[in-house]
Amino acid sequence: MENLRGIGLMIVAMAAFTLADTFIKQVSDAIPVGEILTVLGFGGMLVFALWGKLVGQTLFGRDFFSRLNFFRSLGEIIGTFGFVTALALSPISSASAILQATPLVITLGAALFLREPVGWRRWSASLVGFIGVLLIVQPGMATFEPASLFAVLGVIGLSIRDLATRVAPKSMTSIRLGVYGFASVIPSGLLLLWLNGGAVVPSTTESLSLALTIALATGGYYMLTLAMRMGDVSIIAPFRYVRILFAIAIGILVFEESIDIWMILGSAIVIASGLYTFAREGKRRS
């Protein structure tokens, strides 16, 4: 039952993230990326701060100035900027598919920087997964979308963030990390606004979309955290890949995107590589 609850929470979390991505892409036609980042940063930080106050947690500590939090915040900035920009400039289906290579990058990063044992099978699975990403991006082809490289930047940044999270001490709770993470995005958003000529006043519909994005993103984060603490991680974690299916459906139905055979093949390779990596990880820990 714990596994079933975890799977259900994971699927709902991925649906929430996909809907948040949808709202971001919709408002990005009228609102600059820097403004979106600033609003998400302030909104997310406020939600986690209120949550922390309700449960009686200290929101800031000396660990805010630690080297670990510096690298985690740097990864958050790079990852959020890269993915939000990719959503604004490229198809939501391809951006979401590329993002699912993050667990593969984390596996390699854990081996290289955290010295976790990674056998040749998981190394091979990660390399095959990167081939899948190349099929989605299609560099050098007529259909190549340069903006999709921002999604690759997002993968790198979010992998840095998640690797830092793996070694964070227990004193840095999920709520505190949420406050730190969203707070770190604010300066980068303000810098982009300054460089690109300032903010615009969003319409009522756009303001509602941004509010829903914050609610969905923080709600998805909370459900994802709950899911990963239930049952067997090797069983629950692979269901994160339903996000690709949700994104493809949204891309076709809402944004009228076309999905070619290379996109499907690349996504299938990324998913298969990720599932194999999760399976090997679960076998190693059992």
mmCIF file of C-alpha atoms in Angstrom:
data_model
loop_
_atom_site.group_PDB
_atom_site.id
_atom_site.type_symbol
_atom_site.label_atom_id
_atom_site.label_comp_id
_atom_site.label_asym_id
_atom_site.label_seq_id
_atom_site.Cartn_x
_atom_site.Cartn_y
_atom_site.Cartn_z
ATOM 1 C CA MET A 1 0.000 0.000 0.000
ATOM 2 C CA GLU A 2 2.881 2.380 0.702
ATOM 3 C CA ASN A 3 4.218 1.792 -2.803
ATOM 4 C CA LEU A 4 0.775 2.411 -4.324
ATOM 5 C CA ARG A 5 0.369 5.650 -2.374
ATOM 6 C CA GLY A 6 3.855 6.722 -3.414
ATOM 7 C CA ILE A 7 3.154 5.952 -7.074
ATOM 8 C CA GLY A 8 -0.115 7.907 -6.911
ATOM 9 C CA LEU A 9 1.597 10.921 -5.332
ATOM 10 C CA MET A 10 4.396 10.780 -7.919
ATOM 11 C CA ILE A 11 1.917 10.769 -10.819
ATOM 12 C CA VAL A 12 -0.086 13.668 -9.343
ATOM 13 C CA ALA A 13 3.157 15.594 -8.706
ATOM 14 C CA MET A 14 4.232 15.160 -12.338
ATOM 15 C CA ALA A 15 0.796 16.312 -13.509
ATOM 16 C CA ALA A 16 1.116 19.403 -11.301
ATOM 17 C CA PHE A 17 4.578 20.203 -12.690
ATOM 18 C CA THR A 18 3.324 19.800 -16.260
ATOM 19 C CA LEU A 19 0.396 22.152 -15.655
ATOM 20 C CA ALA A 20 2.801 24.670 -14.085
ATOM 21 C CA ASP A 21 5.002 24.381 -17.198
ATOM 22 C CA THR A 22 1.919 24.989 -19.334
ATOM 23 C CA PHE A 23 1.055 28.230 -17.546
ATOM 24 C CA ILE A 24 4.686 29.400 -17.778
ATOM 25 C CA LYS A 25 4.734 28.804 -21.522
ATOM 26 C CA GLN A 26 1.412 30.593 -21.987
ATOM 27 C CA VAL A 27 2.428 33.759 -20.115
ATOM 28 C CA SER A 28 5.952 33.850 -21.598
ATOM 29 C CA ASP A 29 4.565 35.412 -24.792
ATOM 30 C CA ALA A 30 3.742 38.585 -22.863
ATOM 31 C CA ILE A 31 5.905 38.480 -19.728
ATOM 32 C CA PRO A 32 9.756 38.456 -19.807
ATOM 33 C CA VAL A 33 11.565 35.393 -18.477
ATOM 34 C CA GLY A 34 13.265 37.548 -15.817
ATOM 35 C CA GLU A 35 9.902 38.652 -14.467
ATOM 36 C CA ILE A 36 8.614 35.067 -14.424
ATOM 37 C CA LEU A 37 11.695 33.954 -12.474
ATOM 38 C CA THR A 38 11.334 36.824 -9.990
ATOM 39 C CA VAL A 39 7.636 36.129 -9.368
ATOM 40 C CA LEU A 40 8.237 32.380 -8.993
ATOM 41 C CA GLY A 41 11.136 33.039 -6.628
ATOM 42 C CA PHE A 42 9.174 35.392 -4.382
ATOM 43 C CA GLY A 43 6.029 33.273 -4.515
ATOM 44 C CA GLY A 44 7.740 29.964 -3.828
ATOM 45 C CA MET A 45 9.844 31.427 -1.034
ATOM 46 C CA LEU A 46 6.725 32.897 0.590
ATOM 47 C CA VAL A 47 4.843 29.578 0.424
ATOM 48 C CA PHE A 48 7.693 27.636 2.018
ATOM 49 C CA ALA A 49 8.305 30.376 4.592
ATOM 50 C CA LEU A 50 4.656 30.277 5.691
ATOM 51 C CA TRP A 51 4.774 26.494 5.735
ATOM 52 C CA GLY A 52 7.901 26.581 7.896
ATOM 53 C CA LYS A 53 6.294 29.026 10.329
ATOM 54 C CA LEU A 54 3.210 26.808 10.643
ATOM 55 C CA VAL A 55 5.287 23.767 11.628
ATOM 56 C CA GLY A 56 7.640 25.805 13.818
ATOM 57 C CA GLN A 57 10.837 25.457 11.790
ATOM 58 C CA THR A 58 13.668 27.979 11.696
ATOM 59 C CA LEU A 59 13.762 29.275 8.135
ATOM 60 C CA PHE A 60 17.312 30.642 7.943
ATOM 61 C CA GLY A 61 20.495 29.530 9.622
ATOM 62 C CA ARG A 62 24.241 29.854 9.233
ATOM 63 C CA ASP A 63 24.085 27.046 6.678
ATOM 64 C CA PHE A 64 22.607 29.606 4.258
ATOM 65 C CA PHE A 65 26.172 30.914 3.808
ATOM 66 C CA SER A 66 27.748 27.453 3.550
ATOM 67 C CA ARG A 67 29.655 26.265 0.484
ATOM 68 C CA LEU A 68 27.121 23.455 0.050
ATOM 69 C CA ASN A 69 24.232 25.905 -0.179
ATOM 70 C CA PHE A 70 26.243 28.091 -2.560
ATOM 71 C CA PHE A 71 26.603 25.231 -5.051
ATOM 72 C CA ARG A 72 22.999 24.111 -4.520
ATOM 73 C CA SER A 73 21.721 27.651 -5.100
ATOM 74 C CA LEU A 74 23.959 28.017 -8.151
ATOM 75 C CA GLY A 75 22.471 24.827 -9.563
ATOM 76 C CA GLU A 76 18.952 26.093 -8.788
ATOM 77 C CA ILE A 77 19.637 29.363 -10.625
ATOM 78 C CA ILE A 78 21.136 27.663 -13.686
ATOM 79 C CA GLY A 79 18.495 24.940 -13.775
ATOM 80 C CA THR A 80 15.463 27.178 -13.319
ATOM 81 C CA PHE A 81 16.723 29.775 -15.791
ATOM 82 C CA GLY A 82 17.542 27.101 -18.373
ATOM 83 C CA PHE A 83 14.240 25.246 -18.145
ATOM 84 C CA VAL A 84 11.977 28.315 -17.942
ATOM 85 C CA THR A 85 13.770 29.813 -20.954
ATOM 86 C CA ALA A 86 13.404 26.517 -22.826
ATOM 87 C CA LEU A 87 9.668 26.501 -22.066
ATOM 88 C CA ALA A 88 9.373 30.053 -23.361
ATOM 89 C CA LEU A 89 11.306 29.484 -26.600
ATOM 90 C CA SER A 90 10.936 25.803 -27.536
ATOM 91 C CA PRO A 91 8.172 23.142 -27.609
ATOM 92 C CA ILE A 92 7.029 22.036 -24.149
ATOM 93 C CA SER A 93 7.182 18.382 -25.244
ATOM 94 C CA SER A 94 10.867 18.441 -26.194
ATOM 95 C CA ALA A 95 11.873 20.604 -23.188
ATOM 96 C CA SER A 96 10.167 18.177 -20.792
ATOM 97 C CA ALA A 97 11.636 15.130 -22.544
ATOM 98 C CA ILE A 98 15.176 16.521 -22.293
ATOM 99 C CA LEU A 99 14.603 17.349 -18.615
ATOM 100 C CA GLN A 100 14.018 13.657 -17.892
ATOM 101 C CA ALA A 101 17.719 13.018 -18.531
ATOM 102 C CA THR A 102 18.403 14.631 -15.139
ATOM 103 C CA PRO A 103 18.538 11.310 -13.194
ATOM 104 C CA LEU A 104 21.161 10.021 -15.646
ATOM 105 C CA VAL A 105 23.342 13.099 -15.115
ATOM 106 C CA ILE A 106 22.886 12.732 -11.344
ATOM 107 C CA THR A 107 24.091 9.119 -11.555
ATOM 108 C CA LEU A 108 27.273 10.184 -13.350
ATOM 109 C CA GLY A 109 27.747 13.168 -11.055
ATOM 110 C CA ALA A 110 27.386 10.970 -7.973
ATOM 111 C CA ALA A 111 30.125 8.711 -9.328
ATOM 112 C CA LEU A 112 32.478 11.542 -10.286
ATOM 113 C CA PHE A 113 31.994 13.969 -7.400
ATOM 114 C CA LEU A 114 30.433 11.996 -4.540
ATOM 115 C CA ARG A 115 32.425 8.827 -5.250
ATOM 116 C CA GLU A 116 29.352 6.623 -5.146
ATOM 117 C CA PRO A 117 29.884 3.183 -6.701
ATOM 118 C CA VAL A 118 28.482 3.092 -10.236
ATOM 119 C CA GLY A 119 29.061 -0.044 -12.291
ATOM 120 C CA TRP A 120 29.655 -0.284 -16.003
ATOM 121 C CA ARG A 121 25.987 -1.110 -16.641
ATOM 122 C CA ARG A 122 24.727 2.186 -15.209
ATOM 123 C CA TRP A 123 27.541 4.074 -16.949
ATOM 124 C CA SER A 124 26.427 2.477 -20.217
ATOM 125 C CA ALA A 125 22.756 3.247 -19.527
ATOM 126 C CA SER A 126 23.607 6.908 -18.925
ATOM 127 C CA LEU A 127 25.583 7.157 -22.163
ATOM 128 C CA VAL A 128 22.710 5.542 -24.089
ATOM 129 C CA GLY A 129 20.346 8.024 -22.452
ATOM 130 C CA PHE A 130 22.465 10.913 -23.714
ATOM 131 C CA ILE A 131 22.131 9.488 -27.228
ATOM 132 C CA GLY A 132 18.377 9.751 -26.686
ATOM 133 C CA VAL A 133 18.792 13.421 -25.767
ATOM 134 C CA LEU A 134 20.769 14.006 -28.969
ATOM 135 C CA LEU A 135 17.930 12.462 -30.970
ATOM 136 C CA ILE A 136 15.477 14.869 -29.334
ATOM 137 C CA VAL A 137 17.696 17.933 -29.815
ATOM 138 C CA GLN A 138 18.856 16.856 -33.318
ATOM 139 C CA PRO A 139 21.941 19.091 -33.589
ATOM 140 C CA GLY A 140 23.021 19.693 -37.167
ATOM 141 C CA MET A 141 19.622 18.716 -38.592
ATOM 142 C CA ALA A 142 17.227 21.020 -40.418
ATOM 143 C CA THR A 143 14.720 20.635 -37.573
ATOM 144 C CA PHE A 144 17.282 21.644 -34.919
ATOM 145 C CA GLU A 145 15.792 24.082 -32.391
ATOM 146 C CA PRO A 146 18.682 26.047 -30.792
ATOM 147 C CA ALA A 147 16.451 27.076 -27.868
ATOM 148 C CA SER A 148 16.248 23.405 -26.830
ATOM 149 C CA LEU A 149 19.830 23.767 -25.594
ATOM 150 C CA PHE A 150 18.406 25.824 -22.726
ATOM 151 C CA ALA A 151 16.688 22.613 -21.572
ATOM 152 C CA VAL A 152 20.091 20.897 -21.582
ATOM 153 C CA LEU A 153 21.389 23.790 -19.446
ATOM 154 C CA GLY A 154 18.414 23.168 -17.159
ATOM 155 C CA VAL A 155 19.392 19.508 -16.804
ATOM 156 C CA ILE A 156 22.943 20.462 -15.808
ATOM 157 C CA GLY A 157 21.779 23.016 -13.247
ATOM 158 C CA LEU A 158 19.107 20.826 -11.662
ATOM 159 C CA SER A 159 21.586 17.942 -11.458
ATOM 160 C CA ILE A 160 24.005 20.166 -9.526
ATOM 161 C CA ARG A 161 21.155 21.150 -7.205
ATOM 162 C CA ASP A 162 20.048 17.565 -6.594
ATOM 163 C CA LEU A 163 23.593 16.316 -6.027
ATOM 164 C CA ALA A 164 24.091 19.018 -3.404
ATOM 165 C CA THR A 165 20.765 18.056 -1.843
ATOM 166 C CA ARG A 166 21.911 14.446 -1.509
ATOM 167 C CA VAL A 167 24.769 15.454 0.790
ATOM 168 C CA ALA A 168 22.899 18.172 2.683
ATOM 169 C CA PRO A 169 22.792 17.570 6.461
ATOM 170 C CA LYS A 170 19.470 16.712 8.101
ATOM 171 C CA SER A 171 19.451 20.141 9.755
ATOM 172 C CA MET A 172 18.750 21.556 6.284
ATOM 173 C CA THR A 173 15.142 20.353 6.127
ATOM 174 C CA SER A 174 13.090 20.126 2.931
ATOM 175 C CA ILE A 175 11.238 23.298 3.907
ATOM 176 C CA ARG A 176 14.446 25.231 4.556
ATOM 177 C CA LEU A 177 15.914 23.991 1.271
ATOM 178 C CA GLY A 178 12.730 25.136 -0.461
ATOM 179 C CA VAL A 179 13.109 28.623 1.021
ATOM 180 C CA TYR A 180 16.794 28.750 0.059
ATOM 181 C CA GLY A 181 16.172 27.430 -3.451
ATOM 182 C CA PHE A 182 13.375 29.828 -4.394
ATOM 183 C CA ALA A 183 15.177 32.756 -2.746
ATOM 184 C CA SER A 184 18.250 32.098 -4.893
ATOM 185 C CA VAL A 185 16.228 32.505 -8.101
ATOM 186 C CA ILE A 186 15.134 36.060 -7.244
ATOM 187 C CA PRO A 187 18.490 37.864 -7.881
ATOM 188 C CA SER A 188 18.923 36.164 -11.257
ATOM 189 C CA GLY A 189 15.394 37.165 -12.266
ATOM 190 C CA LEU A 190 15.981 40.777 -11.214
ATOM 191 C CA LEU A 191 19.286 40.836 -13.120
ATOM 192 C CA LEU A 192 17.573 39.595 -16.287
ATOM 193 C CA LEU A 193 14.871 42.232 -15.856
ATOM 194 C CA TRP A 194 17.510 44.951 -15.578
ATOM 195 C CA LEU A 195 19.375 43.689 -18.646
ATOM 196 C CA ASN A 196 16.232 43.328 -20.771
ATOM 197 C CA GLY A 197 14.514 46.622 -20.049
ATOM 198 C CA GLY A 198 12.366 46.029 -16.980
ATOM 199 C CA ALA A 199 9.084 44.377 -16.062
ATOM 200 C CA VAL A 200 5.628 44.623 -17.590
ATOM 201 C CA VAL A 201 2.311 44.811 -15.766
ATOM 202 C CA PRO A 202 0.588 41.425 -16.187
ATOM 203 C CA SER A 203 -3.092 41.257 -17.037
ATOM 204 C CA THR A 204 -5.592 39.674 -14.661
ATOM 205 C CA THR A 205 -5.436 36.402 -16.591
ATOM 206 C CA GLU A 206 -1.640 36.401 -16.593
ATOM 207 C CA SER A 207 -1.535 37.179 -12.857
ATOM 208 C CA LEU A 208 -3.886 34.261 -12.206
ATOM 209 C CA SER A 209 -1.688 31.988 -14.347
ATOM 210 C CA LEU A 210 1.408 32.975 -12.372
ATOM 211 C CA ALA A 211 -0.416 32.380 -9.077
ATOM 212 C CA LEU A 212 -1.522 28.941 -10.273
ATOM 213 C CA THR A 213 2.039 28.201 -11.392
ATOM 214 C CA ILE A 214 3.345 28.922 -7.886
ATOM 215 C CA ALA A 215 0.607 26.799 -6.292
ATOM 216 C CA LEU A 216 1.177 23.884 -8.681
ATOM 217 C CA ALA A 217 4.987 24.028 -8.450
ATOM 218 C CA THR A 218 5.075 24.106 -4.643
ATOM 219 C CA GLY A 219 2.287 21.521 -4.383
ATOM 220 C CA GLY A 220 4.116 19.255 -6.806
ATOM 221 C CA TYR A 221 7.326 19.663 -4.826
ATOM 222 C CA TYR A 222 5.540 18.685 -1.604
ATOM 223 C CA MET A 223 3.896 15.609 -3.179
ATOM 224 C CA LEU A 224 7.197 14.578 -4.773
ATOM 225 C CA THR A 225 8.914 14.800 -1.374
ATOM 226 C CA LEU A 226 6.190 12.674 0.228
ATOM 227 C CA ALA A 227 6.339 10.118 -2.584
ATOM 228 C CA MET A 228 10.104 9.661 -2.299
ATOM 229 C CA ARG A 229 9.759 8.974 1.428
ATOM 230 C CA MET A 230 7.197 6.197 0.940
ATOM 231 C CA GLY A 231 7.789 2.558 0.079
ATOM 232 C CA ASP A 232 10.529 1.439 -2.292
ATOM 233 C CA VAL A 233 12.208 4.315 -4.120
ATOM 234 C CA SER A 234 13.262 2.045 -7.016
ATOM 235 C CA ILE A 235 9.565 1.263 -7.620
ATOM 236 C CA ILE A 236 8.168 4.766 -7.129
ATOM 237 C CA ALA A 237 10.862 6.962 -8.770
ATOM 238 C CA PRO A 238 10.440 5.600 -12.347
ATOM 239 C CA PHE A 239 6.894 6.975 -12.453
ATOM 240 C CA ARG A 240 8.415 10.448 -12.799
ATOM 241 C CA TYR A 241 8.609 9.648 -16.514
ATOM 242 C CA VAL A 242 4.841 10.038 -16.902
ATOM 243 C CA ARG A 243 5.725 13.732 -17.112
ATOM 244 C CA ILE A 244 6.876 13.154 -20.685
ATOM 245 C CA LEU A 245 3.479 11.682 -21.581
ATOM 246 C CA PHE A 246 1.661 14.598 -19.940
ATOM 247 C CA ALA A 247 3.904 17.119 -21.724
ATOM 248 C CA ILE A 248 3.405 15.492 -25.128
ATOM 249 C CA ALA A 249 -0.360 15.502 -24.611
ATOM 250 C CA ILE A 250 -0.322 19.192 -23.576
ATOM 251 C CA GLY A 251 1.979 20.039 -26.480
ATOM 252 C CA ILE A 252 -0.373 18.489 -29.017
ATOM 253 C CA LEU A 253 -3.718 19.520 -27.511
ATOM 254 C CA VAL A 254 -2.906 23.013 -26.192
ATOM 255 C CA PHE A 255 0.023 24.311 -28.256
ATOM 256 C CA GLU A 256 -0.583 22.309 -31.470
ATOM 257 C CA GLU A 257 2.971 20.978 -31.496
ATOM 258 C CA SER A 258 3.991 18.281 -33.971
ATOM 259 C CA ILE A 259 5.819 15.217 -32.650
ATOM 260 C CA ASP A 260 8.227 13.526 -35.061
ATOM 261 C CA ILE A 261 9.674 10.015 -34.960
ATOM 262 C CA TRP A 262 13.035 11.249 -33.599
ATOM 263 C CA MET A 263 11.295 12.900 -30.654
ATOM 264 C CA ILE A 264 9.424 9.669 -29.875
ATOM 265 C CA LEU A 265 12.515 7.493 -30.310
ATOM 266 C CA GLY A 266 14.712 9.813 -28.242
ATOM 267 C CA SER A 267 12.143 10.009 -25.444
ATOM 268 C CA ALA A 268 11.802 6.217 -25.423
ATOM 269 C CA ILE A 269 15.588 5.816 -25.117
ATOM 270 C CA VAL A 270 15.783 8.352 -22.263
ATOM 271 C CA ILE A 271 12.938 6.615 -20.424
ATOM 272 C CA ALA A 272 14.378 3.128 -20.952
ATOM 273 C CA SER A 273 17.826 4.244 -19.784
ATOM 274 C CA GLY A 274 16.351 5.898 -16.724
ATOM 275 C CA LEU A 275 14.222 2.875 -15.832
ATOM 276 C CA TYR A 276 17.248 0.598 -16.135
ATOM 277 C CA THR A 277 19.313 2.949 -13.954
ATOM 278 C CA PHE A 278 16.580 3.005 -11.285
ATOM 279 C CA ALA A 279 16.359 -0.809 -11.423
ATOM 280 C CA ARG A 280 20.105 -1.223 -10.975
ATOM 281 C CA GLU A 281 20.088 1.312 -8.132
ATOM 282 C CA GLY A 282 17.329 -0.608 -6.376
ATOM 283 C CA LYS A 283 19.166 -3.893 -6.841
ATOM 284 C CA ARG A 284 22.395 -2.386 -5.476
ATOM 285 C CA ARG A 285 20.648 -1.146 -2.325
ATOM 286 C CA SER A 286 18.689 -4.344 -1.685
#
